[in-house]
CSV table of C-alpha atoms in Angstrom, one decimal:
chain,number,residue,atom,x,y,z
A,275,UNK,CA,0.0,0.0,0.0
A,276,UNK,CA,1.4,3.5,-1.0
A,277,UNK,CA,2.1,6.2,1.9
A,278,UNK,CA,-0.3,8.8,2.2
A,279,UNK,CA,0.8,11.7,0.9
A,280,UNK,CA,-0.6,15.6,1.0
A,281,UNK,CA,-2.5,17.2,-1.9
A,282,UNK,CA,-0.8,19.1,-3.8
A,283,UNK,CA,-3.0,21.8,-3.2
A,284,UNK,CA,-1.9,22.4,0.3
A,285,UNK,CA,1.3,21.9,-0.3
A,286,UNK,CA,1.5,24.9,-2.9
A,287,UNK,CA,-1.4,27.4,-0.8
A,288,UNK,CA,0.0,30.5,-1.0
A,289,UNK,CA,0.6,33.0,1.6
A,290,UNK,CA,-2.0,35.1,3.0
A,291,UNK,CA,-0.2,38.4,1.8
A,292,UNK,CA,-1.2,37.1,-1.5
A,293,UNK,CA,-4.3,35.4,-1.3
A,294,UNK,CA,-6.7,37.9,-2.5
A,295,UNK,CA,-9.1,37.1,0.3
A,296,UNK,CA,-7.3,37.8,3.3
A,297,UNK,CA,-7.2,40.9,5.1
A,298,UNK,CA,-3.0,41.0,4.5
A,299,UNK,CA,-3.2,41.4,0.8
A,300,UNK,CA,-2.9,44.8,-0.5
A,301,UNK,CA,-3.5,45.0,-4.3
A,302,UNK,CA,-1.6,47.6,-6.3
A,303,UNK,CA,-4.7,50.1,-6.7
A,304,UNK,CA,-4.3,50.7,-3.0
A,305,UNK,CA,-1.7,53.6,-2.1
A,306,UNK,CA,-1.5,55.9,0.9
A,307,UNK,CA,-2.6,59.2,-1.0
A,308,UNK,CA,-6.4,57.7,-1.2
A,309,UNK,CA,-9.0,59.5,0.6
A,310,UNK,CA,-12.2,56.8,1.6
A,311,UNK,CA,-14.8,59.0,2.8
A,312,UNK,CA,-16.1,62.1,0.4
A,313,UNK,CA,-16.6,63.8,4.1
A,314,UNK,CA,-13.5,64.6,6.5
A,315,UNK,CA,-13.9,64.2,10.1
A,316,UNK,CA,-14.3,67.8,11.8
A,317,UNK,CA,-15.5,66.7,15.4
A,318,UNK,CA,-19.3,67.5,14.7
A,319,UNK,CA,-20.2,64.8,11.9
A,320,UNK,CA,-18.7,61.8,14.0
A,321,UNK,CA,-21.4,59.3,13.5
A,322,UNK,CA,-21.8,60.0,10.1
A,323,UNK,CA,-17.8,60.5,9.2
A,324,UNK,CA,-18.1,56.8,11.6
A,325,UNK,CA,-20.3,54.8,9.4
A,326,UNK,CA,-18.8,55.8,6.2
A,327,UNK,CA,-15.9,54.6,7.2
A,328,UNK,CA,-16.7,51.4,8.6
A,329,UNK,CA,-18.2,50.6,5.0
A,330,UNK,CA,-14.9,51.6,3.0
A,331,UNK,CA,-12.8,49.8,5.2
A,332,UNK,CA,-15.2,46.8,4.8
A,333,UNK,CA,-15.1,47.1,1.2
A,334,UNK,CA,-10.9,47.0,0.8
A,335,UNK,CA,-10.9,44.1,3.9
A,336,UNK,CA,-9.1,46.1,6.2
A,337,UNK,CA,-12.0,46.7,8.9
A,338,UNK,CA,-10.0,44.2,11.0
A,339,UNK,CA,-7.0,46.5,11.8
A,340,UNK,CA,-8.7,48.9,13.2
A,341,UNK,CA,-11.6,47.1,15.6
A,342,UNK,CA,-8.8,44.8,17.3
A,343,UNK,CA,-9.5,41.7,15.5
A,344,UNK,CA,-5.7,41.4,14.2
A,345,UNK,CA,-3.2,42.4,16.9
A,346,UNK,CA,0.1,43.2,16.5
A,347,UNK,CA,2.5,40.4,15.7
A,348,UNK,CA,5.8,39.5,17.5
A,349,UNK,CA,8.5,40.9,15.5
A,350,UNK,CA,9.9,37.2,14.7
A,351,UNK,CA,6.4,36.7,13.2
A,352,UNK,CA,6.9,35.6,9.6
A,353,UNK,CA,3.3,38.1,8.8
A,354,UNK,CA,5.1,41.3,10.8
A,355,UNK,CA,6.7,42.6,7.9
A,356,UNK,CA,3.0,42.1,5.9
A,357,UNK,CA,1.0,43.5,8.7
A,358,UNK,CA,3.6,46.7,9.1
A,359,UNK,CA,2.3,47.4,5.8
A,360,UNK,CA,-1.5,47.2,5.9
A,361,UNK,CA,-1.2,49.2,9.2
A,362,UNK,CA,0.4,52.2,8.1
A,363,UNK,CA,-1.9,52.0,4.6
A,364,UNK,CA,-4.5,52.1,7.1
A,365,UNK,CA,-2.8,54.8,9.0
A,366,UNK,CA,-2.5,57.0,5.9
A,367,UNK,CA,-6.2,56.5,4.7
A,368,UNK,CA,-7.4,57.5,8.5
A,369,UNK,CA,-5.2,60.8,8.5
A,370,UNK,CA,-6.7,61.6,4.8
A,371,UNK,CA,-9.9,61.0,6.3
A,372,UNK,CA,-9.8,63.9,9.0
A,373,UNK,CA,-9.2,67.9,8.8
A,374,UNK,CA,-5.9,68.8,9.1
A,375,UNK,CA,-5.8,70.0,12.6
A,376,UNK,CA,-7.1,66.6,13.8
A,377,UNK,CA,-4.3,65.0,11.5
A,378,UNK,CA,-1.8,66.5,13.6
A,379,UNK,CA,-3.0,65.5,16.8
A,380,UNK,CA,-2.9,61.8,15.7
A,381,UNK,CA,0.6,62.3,13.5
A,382,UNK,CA,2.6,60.7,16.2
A,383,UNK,CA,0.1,57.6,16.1
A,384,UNK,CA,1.1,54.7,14.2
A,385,UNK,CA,-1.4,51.7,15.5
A,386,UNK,CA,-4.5,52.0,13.2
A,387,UNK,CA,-6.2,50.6,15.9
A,388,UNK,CA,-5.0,53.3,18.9
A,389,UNK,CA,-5.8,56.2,16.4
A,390,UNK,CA,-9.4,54.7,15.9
A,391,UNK,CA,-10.0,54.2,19.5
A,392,UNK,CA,-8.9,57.8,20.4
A,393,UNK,CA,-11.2,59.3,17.5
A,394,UNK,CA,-14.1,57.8,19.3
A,395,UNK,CA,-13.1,58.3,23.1
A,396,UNK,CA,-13.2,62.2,21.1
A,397,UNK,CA,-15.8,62.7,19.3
A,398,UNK,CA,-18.4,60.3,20.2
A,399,UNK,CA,-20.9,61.7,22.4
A,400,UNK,CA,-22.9,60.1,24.9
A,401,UNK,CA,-26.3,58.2,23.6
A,402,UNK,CA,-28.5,59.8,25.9
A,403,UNK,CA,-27.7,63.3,24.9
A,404,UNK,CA,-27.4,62.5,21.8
A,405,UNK,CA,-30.6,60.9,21.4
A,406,UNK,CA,-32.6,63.8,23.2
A,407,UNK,CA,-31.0,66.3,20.4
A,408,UNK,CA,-32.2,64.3,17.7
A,409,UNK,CA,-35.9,64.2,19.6
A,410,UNK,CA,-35.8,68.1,20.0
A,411,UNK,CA,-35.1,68.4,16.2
A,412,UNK,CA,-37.5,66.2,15.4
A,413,UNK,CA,-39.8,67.5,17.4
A,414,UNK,CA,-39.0,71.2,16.0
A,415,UNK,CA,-38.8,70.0,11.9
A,416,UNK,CA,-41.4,71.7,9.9
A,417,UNK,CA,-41.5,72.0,6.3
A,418,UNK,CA,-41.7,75.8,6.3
A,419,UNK,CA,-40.6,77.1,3.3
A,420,UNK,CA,-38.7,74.8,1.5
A,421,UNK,CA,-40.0,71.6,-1.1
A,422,UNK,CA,-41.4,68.4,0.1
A,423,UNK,CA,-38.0,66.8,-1.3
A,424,UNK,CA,-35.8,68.9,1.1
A,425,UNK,CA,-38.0,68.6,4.1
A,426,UNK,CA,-38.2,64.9,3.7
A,427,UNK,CA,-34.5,64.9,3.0
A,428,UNK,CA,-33.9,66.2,6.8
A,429,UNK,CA,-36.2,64.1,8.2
A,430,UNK,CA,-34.6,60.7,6.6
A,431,UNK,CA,-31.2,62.1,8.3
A,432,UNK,CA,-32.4,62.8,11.3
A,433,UNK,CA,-34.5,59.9,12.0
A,434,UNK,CA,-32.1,57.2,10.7
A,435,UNK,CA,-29.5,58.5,13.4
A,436,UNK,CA,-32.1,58.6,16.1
A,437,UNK,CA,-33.4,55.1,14.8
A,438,UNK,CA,-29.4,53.7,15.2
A,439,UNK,CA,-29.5,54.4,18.5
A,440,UNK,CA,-32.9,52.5,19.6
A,441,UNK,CA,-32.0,49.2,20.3
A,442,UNK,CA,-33.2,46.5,18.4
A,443,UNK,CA,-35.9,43.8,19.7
A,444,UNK,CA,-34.7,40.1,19.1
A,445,UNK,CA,-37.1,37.4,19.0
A,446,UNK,CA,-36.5,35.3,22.6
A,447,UNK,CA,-38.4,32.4,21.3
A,448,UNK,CA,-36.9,29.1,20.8
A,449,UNK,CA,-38.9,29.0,17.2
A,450,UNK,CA,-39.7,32.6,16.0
A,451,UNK,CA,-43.4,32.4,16.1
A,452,UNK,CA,-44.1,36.6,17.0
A,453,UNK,CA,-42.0,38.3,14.3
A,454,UNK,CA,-40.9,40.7,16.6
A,455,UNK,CA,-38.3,41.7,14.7
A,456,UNK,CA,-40.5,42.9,11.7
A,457,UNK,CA,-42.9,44.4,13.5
A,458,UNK,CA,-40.4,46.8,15.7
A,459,UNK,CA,-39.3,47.7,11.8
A,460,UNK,CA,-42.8,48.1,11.0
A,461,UNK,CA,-43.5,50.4,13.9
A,462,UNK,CA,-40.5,52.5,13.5
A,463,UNK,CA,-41.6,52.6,10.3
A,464,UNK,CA,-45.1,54.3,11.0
A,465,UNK,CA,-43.6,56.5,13.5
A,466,UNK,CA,-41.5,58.0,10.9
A,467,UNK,CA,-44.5,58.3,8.6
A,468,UNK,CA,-46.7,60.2,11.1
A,469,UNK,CA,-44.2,62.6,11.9
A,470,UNK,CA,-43.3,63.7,7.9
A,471,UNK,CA,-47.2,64.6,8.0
A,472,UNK,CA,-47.2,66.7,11.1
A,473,UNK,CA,-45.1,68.9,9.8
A,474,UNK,CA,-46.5,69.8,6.2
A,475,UNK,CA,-47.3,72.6,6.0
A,476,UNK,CA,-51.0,73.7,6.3
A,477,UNK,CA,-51.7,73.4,2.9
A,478,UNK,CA,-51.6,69.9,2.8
A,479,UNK,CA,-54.2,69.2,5.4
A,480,UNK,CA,-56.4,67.7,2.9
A,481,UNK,CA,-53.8,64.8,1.3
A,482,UNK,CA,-52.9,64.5,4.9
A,483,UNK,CA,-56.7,63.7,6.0
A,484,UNK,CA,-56.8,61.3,2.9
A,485,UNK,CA,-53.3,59.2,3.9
A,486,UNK,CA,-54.6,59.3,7.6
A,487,UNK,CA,-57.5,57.7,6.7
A,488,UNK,CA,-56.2,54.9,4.9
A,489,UNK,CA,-56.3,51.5,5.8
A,490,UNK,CA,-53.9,50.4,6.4
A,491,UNK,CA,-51.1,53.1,6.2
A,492,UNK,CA,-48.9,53.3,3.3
A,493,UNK,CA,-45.7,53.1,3.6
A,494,UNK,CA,-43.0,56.0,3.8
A,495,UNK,CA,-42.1,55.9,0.6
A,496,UNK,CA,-45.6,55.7,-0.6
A,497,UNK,CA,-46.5,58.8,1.6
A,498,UNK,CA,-43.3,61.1,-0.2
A,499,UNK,CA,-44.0,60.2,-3.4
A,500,UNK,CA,-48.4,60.9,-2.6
A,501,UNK,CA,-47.3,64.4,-1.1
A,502,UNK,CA,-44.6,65.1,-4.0
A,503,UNK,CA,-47.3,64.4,-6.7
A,504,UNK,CA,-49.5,66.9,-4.9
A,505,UNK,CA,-47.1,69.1,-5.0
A,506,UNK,CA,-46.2,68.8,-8.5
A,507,UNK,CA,-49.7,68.9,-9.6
A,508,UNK,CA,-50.2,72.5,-7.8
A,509,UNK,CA,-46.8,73.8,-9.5
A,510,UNK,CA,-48.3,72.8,-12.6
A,511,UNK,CA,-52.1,74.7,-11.8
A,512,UNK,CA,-50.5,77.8,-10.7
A,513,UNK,CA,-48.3,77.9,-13.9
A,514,UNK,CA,-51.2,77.2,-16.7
A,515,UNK,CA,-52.7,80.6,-16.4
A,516,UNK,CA,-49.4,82.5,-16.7
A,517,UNK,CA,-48.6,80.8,-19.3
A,518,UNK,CA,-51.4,80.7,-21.6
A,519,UNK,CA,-51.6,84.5,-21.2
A,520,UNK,CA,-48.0,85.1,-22.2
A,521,UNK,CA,-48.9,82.7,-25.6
A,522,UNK,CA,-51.9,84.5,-26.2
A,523,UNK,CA,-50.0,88.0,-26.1
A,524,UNK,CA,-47.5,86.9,-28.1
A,525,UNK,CA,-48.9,85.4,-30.6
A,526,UNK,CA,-51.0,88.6,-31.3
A,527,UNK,CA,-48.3,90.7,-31.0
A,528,UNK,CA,-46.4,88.5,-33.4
A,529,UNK,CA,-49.3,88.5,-36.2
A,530,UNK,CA,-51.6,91.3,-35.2
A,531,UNK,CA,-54.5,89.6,-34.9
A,532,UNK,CA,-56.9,87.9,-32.6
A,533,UNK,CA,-59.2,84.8,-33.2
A,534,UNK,CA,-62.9,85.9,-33.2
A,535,UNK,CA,-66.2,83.6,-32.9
A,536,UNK,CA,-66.1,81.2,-35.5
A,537,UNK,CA,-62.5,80.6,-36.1
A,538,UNK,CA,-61.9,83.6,-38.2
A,539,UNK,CA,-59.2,85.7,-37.6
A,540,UNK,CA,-59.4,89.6,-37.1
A,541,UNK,CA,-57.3,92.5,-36.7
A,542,UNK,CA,-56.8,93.6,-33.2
A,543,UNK,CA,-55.1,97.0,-32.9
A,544,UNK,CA,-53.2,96.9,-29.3
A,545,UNK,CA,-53.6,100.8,-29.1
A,546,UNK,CA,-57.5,101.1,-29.2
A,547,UNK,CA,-58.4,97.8,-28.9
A,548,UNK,CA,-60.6,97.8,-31.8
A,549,UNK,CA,-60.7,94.9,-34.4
A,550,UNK,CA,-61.1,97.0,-37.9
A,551,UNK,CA,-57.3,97.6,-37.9
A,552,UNK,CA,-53.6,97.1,-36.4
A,553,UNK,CA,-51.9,99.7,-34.7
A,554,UNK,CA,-49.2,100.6,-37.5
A,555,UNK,CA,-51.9,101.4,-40.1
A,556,UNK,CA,-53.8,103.9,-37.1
A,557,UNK,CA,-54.2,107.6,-39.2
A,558,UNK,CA,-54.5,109.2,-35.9
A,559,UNK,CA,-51.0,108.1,-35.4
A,560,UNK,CA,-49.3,108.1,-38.8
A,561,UNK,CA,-51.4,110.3,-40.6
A,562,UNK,CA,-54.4,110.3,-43.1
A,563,UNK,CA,-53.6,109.3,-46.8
A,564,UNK,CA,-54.3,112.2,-49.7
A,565,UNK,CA,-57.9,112.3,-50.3
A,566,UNK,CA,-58.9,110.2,-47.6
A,567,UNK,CA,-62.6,111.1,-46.6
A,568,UNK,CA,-62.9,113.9,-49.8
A,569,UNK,CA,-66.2,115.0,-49.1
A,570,UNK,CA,-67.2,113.5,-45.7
A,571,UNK,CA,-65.2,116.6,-43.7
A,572,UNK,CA,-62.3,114.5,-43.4
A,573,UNK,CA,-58.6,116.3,-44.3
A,574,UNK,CA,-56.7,115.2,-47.0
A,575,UNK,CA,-53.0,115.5,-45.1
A,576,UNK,CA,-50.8,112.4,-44.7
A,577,UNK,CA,-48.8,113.5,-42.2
A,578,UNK,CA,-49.6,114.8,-38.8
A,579,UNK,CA,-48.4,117.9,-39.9
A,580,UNK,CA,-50.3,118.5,-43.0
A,581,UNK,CA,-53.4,118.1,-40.8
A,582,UNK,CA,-52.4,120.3,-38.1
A,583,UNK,CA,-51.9,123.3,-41.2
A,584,UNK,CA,-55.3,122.6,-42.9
A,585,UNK,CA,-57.0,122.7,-39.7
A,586,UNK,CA,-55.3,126.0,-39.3
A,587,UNK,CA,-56.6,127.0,-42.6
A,588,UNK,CA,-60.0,126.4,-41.9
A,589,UNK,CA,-60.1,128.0,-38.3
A,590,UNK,CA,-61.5,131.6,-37.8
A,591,UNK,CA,-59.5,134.7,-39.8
A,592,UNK,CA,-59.4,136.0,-36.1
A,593,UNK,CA,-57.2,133.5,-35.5
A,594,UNK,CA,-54.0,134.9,-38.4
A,595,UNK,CA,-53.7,137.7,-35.9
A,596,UNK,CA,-50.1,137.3,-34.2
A,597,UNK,CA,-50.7,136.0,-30.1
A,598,UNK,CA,-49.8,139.3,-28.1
A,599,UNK,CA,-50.4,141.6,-30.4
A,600,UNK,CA,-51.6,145.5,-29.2
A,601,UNK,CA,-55.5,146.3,-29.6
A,602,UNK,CA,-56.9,147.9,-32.2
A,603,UNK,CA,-58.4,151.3,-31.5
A,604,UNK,CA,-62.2,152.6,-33.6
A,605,UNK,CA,-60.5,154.7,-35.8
A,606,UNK,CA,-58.1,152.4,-37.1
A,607,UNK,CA,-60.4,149.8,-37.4
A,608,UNK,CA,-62.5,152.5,-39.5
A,609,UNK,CA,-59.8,153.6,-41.6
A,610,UNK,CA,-59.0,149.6,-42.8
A,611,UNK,CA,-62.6,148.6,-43.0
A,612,UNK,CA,-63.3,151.8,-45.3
A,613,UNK,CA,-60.1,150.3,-47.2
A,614,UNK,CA,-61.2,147.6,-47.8
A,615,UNK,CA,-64.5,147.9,-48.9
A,616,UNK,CA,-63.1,150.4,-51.3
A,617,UNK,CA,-61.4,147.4,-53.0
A,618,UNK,CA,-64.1,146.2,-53.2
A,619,UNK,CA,-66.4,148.3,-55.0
A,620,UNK,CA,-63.2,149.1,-57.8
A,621,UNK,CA,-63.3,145.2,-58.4
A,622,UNK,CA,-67.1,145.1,-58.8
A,623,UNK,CA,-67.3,148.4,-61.1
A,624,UNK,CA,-66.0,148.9,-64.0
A,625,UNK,CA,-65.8,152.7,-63.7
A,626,UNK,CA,-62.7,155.0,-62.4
A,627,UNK,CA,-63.0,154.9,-58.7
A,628,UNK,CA,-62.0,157.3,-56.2
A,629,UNK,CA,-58.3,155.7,-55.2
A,630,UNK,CA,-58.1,155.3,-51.6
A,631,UNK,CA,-54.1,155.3,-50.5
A,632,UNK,CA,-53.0,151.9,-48.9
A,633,UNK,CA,-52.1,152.3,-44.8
A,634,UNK,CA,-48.6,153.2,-44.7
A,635,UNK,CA,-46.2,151.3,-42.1
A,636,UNK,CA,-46.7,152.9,-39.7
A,637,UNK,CA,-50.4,152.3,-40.2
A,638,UNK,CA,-49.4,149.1,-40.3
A,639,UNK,CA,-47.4,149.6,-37.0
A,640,UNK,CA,-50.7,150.8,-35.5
A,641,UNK,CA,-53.0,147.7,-36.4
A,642,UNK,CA,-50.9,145.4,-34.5
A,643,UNK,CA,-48.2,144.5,-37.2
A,644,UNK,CA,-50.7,142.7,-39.5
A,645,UNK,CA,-50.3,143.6,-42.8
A,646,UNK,CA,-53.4,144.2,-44.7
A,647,UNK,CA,-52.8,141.5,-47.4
A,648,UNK,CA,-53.1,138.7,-44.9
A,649,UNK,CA,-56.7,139.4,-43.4
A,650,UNK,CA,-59.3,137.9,-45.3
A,651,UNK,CA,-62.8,139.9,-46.6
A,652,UNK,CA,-65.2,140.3,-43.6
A,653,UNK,CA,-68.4,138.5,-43.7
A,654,UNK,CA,-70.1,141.2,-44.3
A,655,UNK,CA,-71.5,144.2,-47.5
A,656,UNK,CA,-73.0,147.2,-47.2
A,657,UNK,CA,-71.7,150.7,-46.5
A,658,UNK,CA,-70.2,151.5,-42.8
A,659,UNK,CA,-71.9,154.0,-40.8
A,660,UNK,CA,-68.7,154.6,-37.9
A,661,UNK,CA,-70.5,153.5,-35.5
A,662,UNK,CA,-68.8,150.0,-33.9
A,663,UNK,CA,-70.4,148.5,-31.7
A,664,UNK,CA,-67.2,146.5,-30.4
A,665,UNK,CA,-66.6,148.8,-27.9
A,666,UNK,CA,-70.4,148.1,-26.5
């Protein structure tokens, strides 16, 4: 019979610096310069700078030199050299992992494990106080002016720390038969649900009635994403009306016109408001066209101009006088209204008249500084008499 002999597979098992499972092996992506956590430890965000480091040492195997489970070898250890190594790698990621002026309290530290230890005996704060800070917040969070997302954010932060610190109920019974476990989740659960509702805001009251009264109640996430949709839906109701007005005024500012009964379109003018025309084809504003309205006692200007100098035309032939001009007195208005009727009767006849001299300049001077040329015939015939009764 042949002598037992190993396997061959124990007798080549390789070391446990370079099995790829074992908490000595340090793979060549690994380097002292790495920084796990996104967050640094500052002294006030211990439990959260705590956690997130418990999970990135988990995931490069290395959780073990830090909570005690591998001590520190003899120095005729064949794994001393190995574990030197994996301690100050872990030394290097802890000290990348903290603000600088708690780096340089723990420079002179070179057990993993020692440095861990004194960032807790540090930071950590008791349970009890802890836990009644988190109940005060709690108790205080309202959604106030901020979004449902941001409110419900808090409240997931705040009650997952508070939650860590309740302690967990265990089935006692020798075959679980209560489901305690799942109904303390449950319960916790609820609690966190009821408390995201108090504080909504007022303006909620009515989903809130609505989830209350549900049976049985949904679950968080259920209630967020209810309470978001509500929201959403009012965001969208408050920004229809703005909306369609801003279309509806632009598109008639764009085309100039306005959709009437029927489906017809008409002109819309956005100074009057009337639908027989748009605003740049107003003659108030730009003018009337020649011979616009010949006949009707319309003027037959284009231009704003032209219709403020036929209006003058047609006003009263009082109105030719200069503004400010000195008054007339009887016998000069005697002496030009015996003028002019003179002209008048040498047009009609065709016999020598008596010639009547023209008004000199300085009869001129006296009627104001009107020339006689420029004042139209009276409205009236018939010989003068003197008398004027202007002067009552």
């Amino acid at each position: 019979m042949a002598p037992h002999t190993p396997s061959s597979s124990k007798l080549h098992s390789p070391p446990p610096y370079e099995d790829q499972t074992s908490p000595y092996f340090l793979p060549s992506s690994d380097n002292p310069g790495v920084q796990l956590v996104t967050q640094q430890l500052n002294g006030s965000n211990y439990i959260n700078w705590n956690r997130s480091m418990i999970t990135a040492l988990m995931a490069k195997n290395k959780l073990a030199f830090v909570d005690g489970s591998i001590q520190r070898p003899l120095h005729s250890d064949l794994l001393y050299a190995q574990w030197l190594r994996c301690n100050s790698m872990v030394v290097s990621w802890l000290r990348n992992s903290v603000v600088p002026e708690i780096s340089s309290s723990i420079m002179y530290i070179d057990d993993a494990s020692l440095i861990w230890s004194d960032l807790r005996d540090r930071f950590s704060q008791g349970n009890f106080a802890r836990i009644c800070q988190l109940k005060q917040q709690l108790l205080t969070l309202k959604q106030g002016s901020e979004d449902v997302g941001a409110y419900f954010t808090k409240l997931r932060i705040l009650w997952d720390e508070y939650k860590d610190f309740q302690p967990a109920r265990w089935c006692t019974c020798d075959s679980c038969r209560c489901h305690s476990s799942r109904k303390w989740s449950e319960f916790q659960m609820q609690e966190c649900s009821m408390q995201f509702l108090i504080g909504l805001n007022p303006s909620y009251s009515q989903i809130r009635s609505q989830i209350i009264s549900t049976t049985p109640l949904p679950s968080l996430q259920k209630i967020f994403a209810l309470v978001l949709q509500e929201e959403r839906q009012r965001s969208i109701e408050q920004q229809s009306p703005v909306i369609s007005t801003e279309i509806q005024g632009s598109m008639i500012n764009a085309t100039g016109t306005a959709r009437g009964r029927g489906g017809k379109g008409k002109f819309l003018c956005t100074n009057c408001g009337k639908t027989s025309h748009t605003v740049d084809k107003l003659f108030e504003l730009i003018g009337y066209p020649p011979g616009y309205g010949r006949g009707r006692g319309k003027s037959q200007g284009y231009s704003t101009e032209g219709n403020r100098s036929i209006n003058q035309m047609s006003a009263p032939k009082a109105a030719v006088f200069p503004q400010g001009s000195p008054a007339l007195s009887t016998s000069d208005m005697a002496k030009m209204i015996s003028y002019l009727q003179t002209q008048m009767q040498v047009s009609s006849s065709p016999a020598p008249a008596q010639q009547i001299s023209a008004p000199t300049k300085a009869d001129v001077y006296n009627f104001g500084g009107v020339s006689p040329s420029v004042i139209a015939s009276p409205p009236f015939s018939g010989s003068f008499t003197g008398d004027c009764d202007w002067e009552g």
